[in-house]
PDB file of C-alpha atoms in Angstrom:
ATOM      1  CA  UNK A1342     101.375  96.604  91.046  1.00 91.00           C
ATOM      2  CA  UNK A1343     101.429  93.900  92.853  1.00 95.00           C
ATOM      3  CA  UNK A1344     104.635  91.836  94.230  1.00 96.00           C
ATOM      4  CA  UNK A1345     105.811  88.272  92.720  1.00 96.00           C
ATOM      5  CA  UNK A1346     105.740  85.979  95.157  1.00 97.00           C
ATOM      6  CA  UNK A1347     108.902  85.016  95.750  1.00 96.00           C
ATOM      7  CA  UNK A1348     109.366  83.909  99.360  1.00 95.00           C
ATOM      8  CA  UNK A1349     106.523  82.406 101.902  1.00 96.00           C
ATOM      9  CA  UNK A1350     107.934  84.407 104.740  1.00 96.00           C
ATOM     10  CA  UNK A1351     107.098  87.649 103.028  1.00 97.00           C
ATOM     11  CA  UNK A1352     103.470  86.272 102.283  1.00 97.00           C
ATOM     12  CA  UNK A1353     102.327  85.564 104.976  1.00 97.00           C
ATOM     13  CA  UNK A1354     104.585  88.090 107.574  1.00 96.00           C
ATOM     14  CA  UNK A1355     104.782  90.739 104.771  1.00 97.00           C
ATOM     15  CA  UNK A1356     103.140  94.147 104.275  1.00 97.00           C
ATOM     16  CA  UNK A1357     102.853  94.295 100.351  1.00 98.00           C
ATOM     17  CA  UNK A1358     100.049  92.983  98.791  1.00 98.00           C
ATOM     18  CA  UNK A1359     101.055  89.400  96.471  1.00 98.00           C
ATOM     19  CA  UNK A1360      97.808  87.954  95.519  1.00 98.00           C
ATOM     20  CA  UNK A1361      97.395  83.926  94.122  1.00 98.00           C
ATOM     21  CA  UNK A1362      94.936  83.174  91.309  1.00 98.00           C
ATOM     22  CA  UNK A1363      94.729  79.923  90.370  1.00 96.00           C
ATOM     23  CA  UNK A1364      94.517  77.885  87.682  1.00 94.00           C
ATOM     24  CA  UNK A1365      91.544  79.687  86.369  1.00 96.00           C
ATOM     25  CA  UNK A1366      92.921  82.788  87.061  1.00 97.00           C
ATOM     26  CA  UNK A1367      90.933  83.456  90.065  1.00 98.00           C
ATOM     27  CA  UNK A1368      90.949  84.503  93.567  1.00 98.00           C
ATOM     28  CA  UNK A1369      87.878  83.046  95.634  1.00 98.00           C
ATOM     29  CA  UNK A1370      85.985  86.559  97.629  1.00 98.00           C
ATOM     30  CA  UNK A1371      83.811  86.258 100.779  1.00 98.00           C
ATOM     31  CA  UNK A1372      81.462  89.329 100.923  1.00 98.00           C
ATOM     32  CA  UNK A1373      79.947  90.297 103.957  1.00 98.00           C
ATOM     33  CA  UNK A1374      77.519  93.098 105.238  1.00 97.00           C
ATOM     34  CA  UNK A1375      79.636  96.093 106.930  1.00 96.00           C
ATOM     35  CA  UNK A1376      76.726  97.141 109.349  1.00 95.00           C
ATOM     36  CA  UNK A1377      76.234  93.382 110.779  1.00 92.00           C
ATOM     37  CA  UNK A1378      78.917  91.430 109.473  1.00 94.00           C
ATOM     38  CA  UNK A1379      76.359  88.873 107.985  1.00 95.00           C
ATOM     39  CA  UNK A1380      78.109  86.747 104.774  1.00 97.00           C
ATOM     40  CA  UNK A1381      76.463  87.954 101.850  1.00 97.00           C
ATOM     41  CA  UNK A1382      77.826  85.971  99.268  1.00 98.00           C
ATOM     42  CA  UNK A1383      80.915  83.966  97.950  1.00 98.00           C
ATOM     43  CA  UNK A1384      82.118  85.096  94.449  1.00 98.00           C
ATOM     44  CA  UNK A1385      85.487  85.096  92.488  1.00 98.00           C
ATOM     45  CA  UNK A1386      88.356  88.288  91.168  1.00 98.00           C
ATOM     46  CA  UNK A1387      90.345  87.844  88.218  1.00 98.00           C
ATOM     47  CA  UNK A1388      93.146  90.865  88.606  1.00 97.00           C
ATOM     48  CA  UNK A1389      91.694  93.161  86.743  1.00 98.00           C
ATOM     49  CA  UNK A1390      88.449  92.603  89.108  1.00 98.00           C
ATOM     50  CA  UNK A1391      90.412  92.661  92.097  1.00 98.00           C
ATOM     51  CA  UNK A1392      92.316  95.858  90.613  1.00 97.00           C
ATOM     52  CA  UNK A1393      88.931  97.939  89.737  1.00 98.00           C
ATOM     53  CA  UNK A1394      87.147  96.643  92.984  1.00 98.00           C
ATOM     54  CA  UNK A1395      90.426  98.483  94.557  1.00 98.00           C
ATOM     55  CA  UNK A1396      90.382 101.822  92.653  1.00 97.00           C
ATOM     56  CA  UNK A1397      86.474 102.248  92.255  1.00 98.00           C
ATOM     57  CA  UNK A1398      85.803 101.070  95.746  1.00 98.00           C
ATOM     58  CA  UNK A1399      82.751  99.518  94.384  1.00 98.00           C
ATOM     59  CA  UNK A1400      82.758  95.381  94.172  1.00 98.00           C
ATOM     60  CA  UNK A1401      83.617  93.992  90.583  1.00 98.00           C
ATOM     61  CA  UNK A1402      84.226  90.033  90.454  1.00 98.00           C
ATOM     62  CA  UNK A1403      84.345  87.650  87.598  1.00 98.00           C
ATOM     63  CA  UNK A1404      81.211  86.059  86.424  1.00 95.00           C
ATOM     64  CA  UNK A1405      81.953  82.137  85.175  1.00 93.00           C
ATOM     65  CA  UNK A1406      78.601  81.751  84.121  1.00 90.00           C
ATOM     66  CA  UNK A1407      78.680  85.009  81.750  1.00 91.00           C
ATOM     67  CA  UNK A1408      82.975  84.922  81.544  1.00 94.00           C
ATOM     68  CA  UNK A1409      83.317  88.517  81.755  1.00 96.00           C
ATOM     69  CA  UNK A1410      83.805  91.190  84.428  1.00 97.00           C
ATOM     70  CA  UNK A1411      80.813  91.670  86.765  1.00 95.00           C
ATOM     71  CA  UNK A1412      79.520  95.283  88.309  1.00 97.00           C
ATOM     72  CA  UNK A1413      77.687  93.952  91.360  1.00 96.00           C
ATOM     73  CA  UNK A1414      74.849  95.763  90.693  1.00 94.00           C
ATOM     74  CA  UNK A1415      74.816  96.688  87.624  1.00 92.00           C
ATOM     75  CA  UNK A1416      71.502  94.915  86.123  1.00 89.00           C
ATOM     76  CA  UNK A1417      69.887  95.111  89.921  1.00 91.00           C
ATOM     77  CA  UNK A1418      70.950  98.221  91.097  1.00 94.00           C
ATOM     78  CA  UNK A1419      72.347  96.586  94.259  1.00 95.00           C
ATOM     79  CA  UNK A1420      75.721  98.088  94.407  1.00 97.00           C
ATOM     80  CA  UNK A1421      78.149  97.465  96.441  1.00 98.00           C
ATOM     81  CA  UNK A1422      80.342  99.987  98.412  1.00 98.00           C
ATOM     82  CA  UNK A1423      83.118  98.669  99.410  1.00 98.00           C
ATOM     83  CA  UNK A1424      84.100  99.656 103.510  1.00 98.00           C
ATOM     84  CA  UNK A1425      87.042  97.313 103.594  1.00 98.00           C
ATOM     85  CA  UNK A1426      89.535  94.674 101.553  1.00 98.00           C
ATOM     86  CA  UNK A1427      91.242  92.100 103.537  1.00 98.00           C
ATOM     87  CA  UNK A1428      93.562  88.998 102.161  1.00 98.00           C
ATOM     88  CA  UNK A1429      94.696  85.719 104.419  1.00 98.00           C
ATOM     89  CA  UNK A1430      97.422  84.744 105.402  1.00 97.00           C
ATOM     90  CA  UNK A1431      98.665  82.793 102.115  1.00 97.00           C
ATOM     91  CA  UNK A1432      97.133  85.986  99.932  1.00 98.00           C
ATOM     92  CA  UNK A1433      94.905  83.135  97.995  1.00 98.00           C
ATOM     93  CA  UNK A1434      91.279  84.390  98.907  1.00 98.00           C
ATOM     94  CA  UNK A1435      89.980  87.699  99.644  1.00 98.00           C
ATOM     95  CA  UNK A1436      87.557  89.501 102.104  1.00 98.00           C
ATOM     96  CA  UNK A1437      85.082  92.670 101.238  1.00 98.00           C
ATOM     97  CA  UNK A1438      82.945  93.934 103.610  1.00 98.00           C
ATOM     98  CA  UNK A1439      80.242  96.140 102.056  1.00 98.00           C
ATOM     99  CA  UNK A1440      77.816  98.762 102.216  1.00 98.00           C
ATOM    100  CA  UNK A1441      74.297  97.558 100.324  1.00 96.00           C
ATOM    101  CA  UNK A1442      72.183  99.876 101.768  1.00 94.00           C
ATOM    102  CA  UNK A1443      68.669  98.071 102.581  1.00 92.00           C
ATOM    103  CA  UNK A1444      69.340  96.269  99.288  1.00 92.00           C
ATOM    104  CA  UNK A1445      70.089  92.926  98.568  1.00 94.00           C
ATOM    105  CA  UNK A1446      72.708  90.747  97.608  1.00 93.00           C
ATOM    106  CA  UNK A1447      71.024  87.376  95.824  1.00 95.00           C
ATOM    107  CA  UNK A1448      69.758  86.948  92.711  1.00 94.00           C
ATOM    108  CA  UNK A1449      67.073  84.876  94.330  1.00 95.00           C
ATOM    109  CA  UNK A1450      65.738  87.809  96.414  1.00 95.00           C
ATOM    110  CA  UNK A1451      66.963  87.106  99.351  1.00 96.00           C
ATOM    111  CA  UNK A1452      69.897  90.091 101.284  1.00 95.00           C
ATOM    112  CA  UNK A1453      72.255  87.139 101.845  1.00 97.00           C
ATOM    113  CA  UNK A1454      72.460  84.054  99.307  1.00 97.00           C
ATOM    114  CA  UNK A1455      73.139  82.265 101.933  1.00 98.00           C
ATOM    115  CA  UNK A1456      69.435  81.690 103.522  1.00 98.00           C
ATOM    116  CA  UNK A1457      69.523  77.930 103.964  1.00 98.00           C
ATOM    117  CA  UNK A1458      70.821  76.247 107.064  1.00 98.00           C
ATOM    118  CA  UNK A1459      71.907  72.223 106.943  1.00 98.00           C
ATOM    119  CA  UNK A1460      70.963  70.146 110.018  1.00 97.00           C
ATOM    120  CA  UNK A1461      74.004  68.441 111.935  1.00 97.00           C
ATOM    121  CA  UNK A1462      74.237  64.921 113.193  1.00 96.00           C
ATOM    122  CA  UNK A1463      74.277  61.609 111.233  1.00 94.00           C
ATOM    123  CA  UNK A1464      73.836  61.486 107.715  1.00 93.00           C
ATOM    124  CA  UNK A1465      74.914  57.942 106.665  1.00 87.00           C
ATOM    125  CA  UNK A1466      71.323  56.719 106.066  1.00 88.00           C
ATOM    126  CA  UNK A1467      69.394  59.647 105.051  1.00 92.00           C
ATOM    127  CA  UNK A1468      68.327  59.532 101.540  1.00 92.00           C
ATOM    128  CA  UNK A1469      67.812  63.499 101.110  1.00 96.00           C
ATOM    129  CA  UNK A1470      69.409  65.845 103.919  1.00 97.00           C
ATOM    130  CA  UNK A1471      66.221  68.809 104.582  1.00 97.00           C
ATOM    131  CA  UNK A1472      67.605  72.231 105.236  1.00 98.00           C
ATOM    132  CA  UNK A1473      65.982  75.108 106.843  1.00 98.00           C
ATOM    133  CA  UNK A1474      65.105  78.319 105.696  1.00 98.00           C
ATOM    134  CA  UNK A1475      66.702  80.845 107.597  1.00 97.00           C
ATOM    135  CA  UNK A1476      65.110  83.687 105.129  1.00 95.00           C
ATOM    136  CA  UNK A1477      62.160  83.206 104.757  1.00 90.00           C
ATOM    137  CA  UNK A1478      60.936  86.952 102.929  1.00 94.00           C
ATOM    138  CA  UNK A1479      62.632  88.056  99.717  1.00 96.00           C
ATOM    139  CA  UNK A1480      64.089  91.567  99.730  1.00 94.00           C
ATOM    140  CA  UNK A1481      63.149  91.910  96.158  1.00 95.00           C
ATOM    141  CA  UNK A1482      61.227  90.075  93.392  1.00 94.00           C
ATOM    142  CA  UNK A1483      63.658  88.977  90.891  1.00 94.00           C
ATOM    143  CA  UNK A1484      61.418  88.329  87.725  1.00 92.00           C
ATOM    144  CA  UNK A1485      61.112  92.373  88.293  1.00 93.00           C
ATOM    145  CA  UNK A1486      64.330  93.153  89.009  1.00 93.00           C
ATOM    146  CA  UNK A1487      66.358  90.577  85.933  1.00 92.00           C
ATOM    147  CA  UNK A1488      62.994  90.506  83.718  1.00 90.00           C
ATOM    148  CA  UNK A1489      64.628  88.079  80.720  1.00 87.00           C
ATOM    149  CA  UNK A1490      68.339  88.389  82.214  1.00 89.00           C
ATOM    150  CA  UNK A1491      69.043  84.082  82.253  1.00 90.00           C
ATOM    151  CA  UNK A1492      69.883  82.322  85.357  1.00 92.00           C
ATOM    152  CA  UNK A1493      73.490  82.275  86.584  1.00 92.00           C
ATOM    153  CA  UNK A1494      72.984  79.204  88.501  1.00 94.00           C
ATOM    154  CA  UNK A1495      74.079  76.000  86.758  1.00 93.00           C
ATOM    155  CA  UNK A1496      73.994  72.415  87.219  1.00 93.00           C
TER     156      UNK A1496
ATOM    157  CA  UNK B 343      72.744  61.194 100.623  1.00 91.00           C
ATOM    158  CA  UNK B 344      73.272  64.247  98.949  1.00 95.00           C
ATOM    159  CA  UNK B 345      70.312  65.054  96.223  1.00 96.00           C
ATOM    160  CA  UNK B 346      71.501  64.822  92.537  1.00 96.00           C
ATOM    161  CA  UNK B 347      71.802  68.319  91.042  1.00 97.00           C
ATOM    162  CA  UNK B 348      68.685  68.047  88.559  1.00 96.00           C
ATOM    163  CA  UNK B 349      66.586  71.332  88.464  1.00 95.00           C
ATOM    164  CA  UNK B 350      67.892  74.809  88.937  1.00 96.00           C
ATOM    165  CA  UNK B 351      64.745  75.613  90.728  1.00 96.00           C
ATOM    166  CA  UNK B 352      64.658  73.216  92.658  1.00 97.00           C
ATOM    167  CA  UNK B 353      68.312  73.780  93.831  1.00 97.00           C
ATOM    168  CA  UNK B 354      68.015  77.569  94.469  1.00 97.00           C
ATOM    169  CA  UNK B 355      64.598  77.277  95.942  1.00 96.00           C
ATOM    170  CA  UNK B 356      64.597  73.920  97.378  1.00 97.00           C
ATOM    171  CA  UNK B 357      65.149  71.948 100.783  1.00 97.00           C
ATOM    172  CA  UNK B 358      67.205  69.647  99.529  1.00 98.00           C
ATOM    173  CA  UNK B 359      71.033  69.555 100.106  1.00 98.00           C
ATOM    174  CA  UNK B 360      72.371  69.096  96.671  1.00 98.00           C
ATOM    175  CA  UNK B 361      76.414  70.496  96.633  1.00 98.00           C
ATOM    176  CA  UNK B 362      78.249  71.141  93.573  1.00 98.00           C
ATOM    177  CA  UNK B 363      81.663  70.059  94.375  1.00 98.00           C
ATOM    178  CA  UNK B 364      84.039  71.998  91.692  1.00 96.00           C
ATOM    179  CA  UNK B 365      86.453  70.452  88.796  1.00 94.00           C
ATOM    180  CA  UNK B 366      88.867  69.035  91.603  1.00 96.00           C
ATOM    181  CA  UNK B 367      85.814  67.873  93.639  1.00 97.00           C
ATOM    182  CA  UNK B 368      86.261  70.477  96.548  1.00 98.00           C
ATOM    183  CA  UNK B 369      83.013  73.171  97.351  1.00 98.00           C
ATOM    184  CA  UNK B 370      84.657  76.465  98.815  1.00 98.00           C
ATOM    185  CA  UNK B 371      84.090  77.313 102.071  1.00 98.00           C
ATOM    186  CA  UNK B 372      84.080  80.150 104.881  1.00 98.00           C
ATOM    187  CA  UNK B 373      84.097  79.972 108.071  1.00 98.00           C
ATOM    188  CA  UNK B 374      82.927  82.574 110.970  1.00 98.00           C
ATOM    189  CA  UNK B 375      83.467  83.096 114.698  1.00 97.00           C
ATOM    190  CA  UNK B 376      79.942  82.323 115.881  1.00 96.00           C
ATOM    191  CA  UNK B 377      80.662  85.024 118.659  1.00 95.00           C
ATOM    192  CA  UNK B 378      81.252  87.912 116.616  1.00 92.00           C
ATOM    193  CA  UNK B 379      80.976  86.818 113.237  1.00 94.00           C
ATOM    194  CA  UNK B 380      84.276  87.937 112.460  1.00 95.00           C
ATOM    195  CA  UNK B 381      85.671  85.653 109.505  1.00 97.00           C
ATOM    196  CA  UNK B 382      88.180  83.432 110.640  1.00 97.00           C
ATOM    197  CA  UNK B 383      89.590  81.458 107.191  1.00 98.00           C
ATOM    198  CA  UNK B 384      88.867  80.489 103.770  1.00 98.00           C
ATOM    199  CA  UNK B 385      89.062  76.691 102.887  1.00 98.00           C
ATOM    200  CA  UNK B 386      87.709  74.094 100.922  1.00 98.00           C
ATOM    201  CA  UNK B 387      86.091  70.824 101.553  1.00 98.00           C
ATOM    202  CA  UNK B 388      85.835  67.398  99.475  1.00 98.00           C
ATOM    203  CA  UNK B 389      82.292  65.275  99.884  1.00 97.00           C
ATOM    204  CA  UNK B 390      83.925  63.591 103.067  1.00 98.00           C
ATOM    205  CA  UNK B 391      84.921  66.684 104.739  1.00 98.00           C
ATOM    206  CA  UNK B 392      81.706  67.785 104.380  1.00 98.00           C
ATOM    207  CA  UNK B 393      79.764  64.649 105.504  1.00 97.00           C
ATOM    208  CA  UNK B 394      82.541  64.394 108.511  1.00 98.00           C
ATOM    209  CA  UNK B 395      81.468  68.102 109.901  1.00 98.00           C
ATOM    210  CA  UNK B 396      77.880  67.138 109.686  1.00 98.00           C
ATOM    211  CA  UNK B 397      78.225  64.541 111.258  1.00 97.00           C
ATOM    212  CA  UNK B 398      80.363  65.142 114.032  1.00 98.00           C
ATOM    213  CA  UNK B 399      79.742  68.862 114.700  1.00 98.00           C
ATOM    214  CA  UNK B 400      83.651  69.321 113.745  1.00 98.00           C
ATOM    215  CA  UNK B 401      84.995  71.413 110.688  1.00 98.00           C
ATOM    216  CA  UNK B 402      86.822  69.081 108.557  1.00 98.00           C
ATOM    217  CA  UNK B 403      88.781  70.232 105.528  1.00 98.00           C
ATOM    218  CA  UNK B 404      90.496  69.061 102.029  1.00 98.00           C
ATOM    219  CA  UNK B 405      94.123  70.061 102.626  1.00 95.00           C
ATOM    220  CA  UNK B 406      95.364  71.007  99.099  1.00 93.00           C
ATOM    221  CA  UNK B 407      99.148  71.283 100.173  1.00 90.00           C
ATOM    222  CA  UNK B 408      98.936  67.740 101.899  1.00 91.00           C
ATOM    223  CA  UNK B 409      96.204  66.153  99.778  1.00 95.00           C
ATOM    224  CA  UNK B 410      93.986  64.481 102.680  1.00 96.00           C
ATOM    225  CA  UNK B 411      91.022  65.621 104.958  1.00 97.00           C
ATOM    226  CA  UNK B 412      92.364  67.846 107.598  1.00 94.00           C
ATOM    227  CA  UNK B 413      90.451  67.704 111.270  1.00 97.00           C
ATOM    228  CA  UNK B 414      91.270  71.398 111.727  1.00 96.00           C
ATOM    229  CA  UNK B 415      93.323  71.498 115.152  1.00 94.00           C
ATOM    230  CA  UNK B 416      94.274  67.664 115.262  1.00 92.00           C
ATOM    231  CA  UNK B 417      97.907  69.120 115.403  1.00 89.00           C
ATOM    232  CA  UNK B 418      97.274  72.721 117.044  1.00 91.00           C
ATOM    233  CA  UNK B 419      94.362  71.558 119.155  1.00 94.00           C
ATOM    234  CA  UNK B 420      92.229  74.210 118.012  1.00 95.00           C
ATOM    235  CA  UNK B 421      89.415  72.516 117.090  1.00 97.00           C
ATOM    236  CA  UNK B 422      86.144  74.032 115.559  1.00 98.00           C
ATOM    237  CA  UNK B 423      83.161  73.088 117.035  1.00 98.00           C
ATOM    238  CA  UNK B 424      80.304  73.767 114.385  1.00 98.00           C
ATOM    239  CA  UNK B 425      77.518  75.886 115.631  1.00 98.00           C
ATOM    240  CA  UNK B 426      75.763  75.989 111.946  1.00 98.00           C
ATOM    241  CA  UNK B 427      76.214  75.370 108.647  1.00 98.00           C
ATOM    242  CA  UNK B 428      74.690  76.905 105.673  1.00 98.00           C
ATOM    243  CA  UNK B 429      75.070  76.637 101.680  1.00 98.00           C
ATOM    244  CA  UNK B 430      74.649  79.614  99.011  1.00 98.00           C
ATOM    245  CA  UNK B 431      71.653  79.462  96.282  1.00 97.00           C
ATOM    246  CA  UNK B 432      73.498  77.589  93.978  1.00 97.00           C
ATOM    247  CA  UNK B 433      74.671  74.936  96.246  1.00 98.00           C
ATOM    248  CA  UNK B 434      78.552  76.106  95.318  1.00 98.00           C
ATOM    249  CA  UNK B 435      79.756  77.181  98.464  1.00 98.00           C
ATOM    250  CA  UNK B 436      79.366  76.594 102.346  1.00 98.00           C
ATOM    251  CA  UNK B 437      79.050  78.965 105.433  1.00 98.00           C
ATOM    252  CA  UNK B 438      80.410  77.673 108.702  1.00 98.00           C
ATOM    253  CA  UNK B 439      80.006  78.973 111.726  1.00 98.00           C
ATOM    254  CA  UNK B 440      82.158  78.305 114.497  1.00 98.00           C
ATOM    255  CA  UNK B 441      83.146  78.206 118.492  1.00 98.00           C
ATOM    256  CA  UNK B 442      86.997  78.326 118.901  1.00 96.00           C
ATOM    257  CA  UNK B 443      86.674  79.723 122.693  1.00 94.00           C
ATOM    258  CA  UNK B 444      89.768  81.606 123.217  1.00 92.00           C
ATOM    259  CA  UNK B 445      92.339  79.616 120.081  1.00 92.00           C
ATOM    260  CA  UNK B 446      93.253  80.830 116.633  1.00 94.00           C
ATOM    261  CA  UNK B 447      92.569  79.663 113.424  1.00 93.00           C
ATOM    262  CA  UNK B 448      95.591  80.847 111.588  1.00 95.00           C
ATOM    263  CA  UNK B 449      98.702  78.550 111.275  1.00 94.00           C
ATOM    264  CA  UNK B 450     100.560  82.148 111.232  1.00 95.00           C
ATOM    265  CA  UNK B 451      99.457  82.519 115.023  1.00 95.00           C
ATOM    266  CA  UNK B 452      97.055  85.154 114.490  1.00 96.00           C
ATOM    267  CA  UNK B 453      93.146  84.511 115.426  1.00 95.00           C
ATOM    268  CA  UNK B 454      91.808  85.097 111.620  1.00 97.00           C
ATOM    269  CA  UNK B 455      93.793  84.360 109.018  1.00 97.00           C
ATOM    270  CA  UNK B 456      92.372  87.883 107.407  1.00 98.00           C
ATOM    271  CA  UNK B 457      94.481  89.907 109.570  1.00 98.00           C
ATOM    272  CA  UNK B 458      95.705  92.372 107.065  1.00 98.00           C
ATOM    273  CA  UNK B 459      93.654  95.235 105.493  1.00 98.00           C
ATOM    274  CA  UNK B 460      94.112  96.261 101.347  1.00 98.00           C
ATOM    275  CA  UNK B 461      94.353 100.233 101.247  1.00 97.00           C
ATOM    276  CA  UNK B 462      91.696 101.463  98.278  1.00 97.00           C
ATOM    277  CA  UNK B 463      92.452 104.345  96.113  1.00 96.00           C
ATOM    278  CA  UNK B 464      93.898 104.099  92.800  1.00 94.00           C
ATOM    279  CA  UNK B 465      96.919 101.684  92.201  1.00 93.00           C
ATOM    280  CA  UNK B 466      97.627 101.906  88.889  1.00 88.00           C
ATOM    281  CA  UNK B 467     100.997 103.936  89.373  1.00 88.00           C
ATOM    282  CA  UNK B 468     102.032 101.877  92.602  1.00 92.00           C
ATOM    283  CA  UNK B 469     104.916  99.697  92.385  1.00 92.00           C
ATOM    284  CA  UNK B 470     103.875  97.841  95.287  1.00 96.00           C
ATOM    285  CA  UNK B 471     100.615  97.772  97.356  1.00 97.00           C
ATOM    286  CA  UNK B 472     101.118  98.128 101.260  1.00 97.00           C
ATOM    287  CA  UNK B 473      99.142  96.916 103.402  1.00 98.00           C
ATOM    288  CA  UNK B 474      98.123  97.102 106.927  1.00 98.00           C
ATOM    289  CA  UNK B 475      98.015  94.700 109.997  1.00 98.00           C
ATOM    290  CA  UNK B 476      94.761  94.881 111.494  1.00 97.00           C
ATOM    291  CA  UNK B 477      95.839  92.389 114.180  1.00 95.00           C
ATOM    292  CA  UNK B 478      98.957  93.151 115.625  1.00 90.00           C
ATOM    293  CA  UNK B 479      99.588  90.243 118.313  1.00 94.00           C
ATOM    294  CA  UNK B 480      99.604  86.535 117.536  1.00 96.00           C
ATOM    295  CA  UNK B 481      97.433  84.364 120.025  1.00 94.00           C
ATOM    296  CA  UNK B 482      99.879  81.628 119.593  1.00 95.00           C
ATOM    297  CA  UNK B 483     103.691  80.832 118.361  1.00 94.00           C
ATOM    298  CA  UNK B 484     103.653  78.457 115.900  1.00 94.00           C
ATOM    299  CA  UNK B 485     107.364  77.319 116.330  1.00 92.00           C
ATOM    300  CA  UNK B 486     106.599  76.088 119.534  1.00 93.00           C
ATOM    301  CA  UNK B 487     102.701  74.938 118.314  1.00 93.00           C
ATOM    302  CA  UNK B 488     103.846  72.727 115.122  1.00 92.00           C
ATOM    303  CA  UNK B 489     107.051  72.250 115.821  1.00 91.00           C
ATOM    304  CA  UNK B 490     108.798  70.681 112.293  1.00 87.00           C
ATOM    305  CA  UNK B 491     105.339  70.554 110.666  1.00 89.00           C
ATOM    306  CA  UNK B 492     105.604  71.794 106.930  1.00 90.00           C
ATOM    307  CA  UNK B 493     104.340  75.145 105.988  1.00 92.00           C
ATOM    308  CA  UNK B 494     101.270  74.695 104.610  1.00 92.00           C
ATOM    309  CA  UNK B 495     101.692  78.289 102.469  1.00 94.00           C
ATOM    310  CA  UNK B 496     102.537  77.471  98.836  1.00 93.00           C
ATOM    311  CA  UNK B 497     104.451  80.026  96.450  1.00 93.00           C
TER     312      UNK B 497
END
């Protein structure tokens, strides 16, 4: 269902849809809140995630830390409905925009995993760099929420 | 200057800046229109990209088709001015957010490079996807804007 990519002209000016996974087989995903347009999250499709994210209009991506398709939502409960699927220009990352309700999209407990803001200016001599929460209330209590689910973060 | 990934806690719930740079050494990274928070591209950054837009308020990038850091709009001259900068809960991704006053972002000439829109519905019968152009005008002509530059788009 989806066209070989055969000629860069056609990617990038073309209307059919020729996605690019990589060498993991991925496609990187930025998610963002439909109602705000606040980033949410960053995640990864294999095709088949890309393909039931398409058809169920709810977001599936790949987990690497569990290596298997991932239901947003379906330990939480914080679906998402998918409003909208973009690609860019070279059709090698994607963009949802979603519907999460007054739910949450971080498996910390924050809506948006992105809660932490870095400071700009020079760097060269700072031993540690101190961010700033930008969230500072968790939409949910995850020890609730996962109970014994483990951590996907990794070192 | 960047803390050494030690404690899963500590990264997810910490103040420290402590990236996880992927198997190539790049992070991921997306970057916003700080006016409307429309997304504007996907990229990637090494460790000196990164400490380069800290430090200078400018979005550098890893260029994966040319292999070097990339001052985005030392050729077009649409530079990104950095207005903030945040990182996920795991540290594996970064959240830019930009001022490009009236330029583009897209070497195609269009303002974002997400400027076409994935129909949903069910696919599994379609020979080919169509999509559709959500912006229909370029803000620039590339011909006349790179000149003999090489695409940067890669089969």
């Amino acid at each position: 269902m989806f066209k070989k990519r055969e000629n860069i002209a056609e990617i990038e000016e073309g209307k059919y849809l020729s996605p690019k996974f990589d060498e993991n087989d991925l496609i990187p995903v930025i998610t963002t809140d439909f109602k705000n347009g606040g980033i949410l999250m960053h995640g990864y499709m294999n095709k088949e995630a890309l393909k039931k994210t398409i058809e169920t209009r709810e977001a599936h991506y790949w987990s690497r830390s569990r290596k298997s398709i991932w239901r947003k939502g379906e330990k939480s409960g914080f679906v998402q409905k998918v409003k909208e699927i973009r690609i860019d220009d070279d059709q090698d990352s994607v963009w949802l925009a979603v519907d999460i309700g007054e739910g949450a999209s971080c498996h910390v407990g924050y809506r948006s995993c992105f809660y932490r803001s870095i400071p700009l200016g020079n760097i060269e001599n700072s031993e540690k760099i101190e961010m700033e929460f930008k969230e500072t209330e968790k939409t949910f209590d995850p020890k609730k929420v996962y109970k014994d689910e483990p951590n996907p973060t990794k070192l």
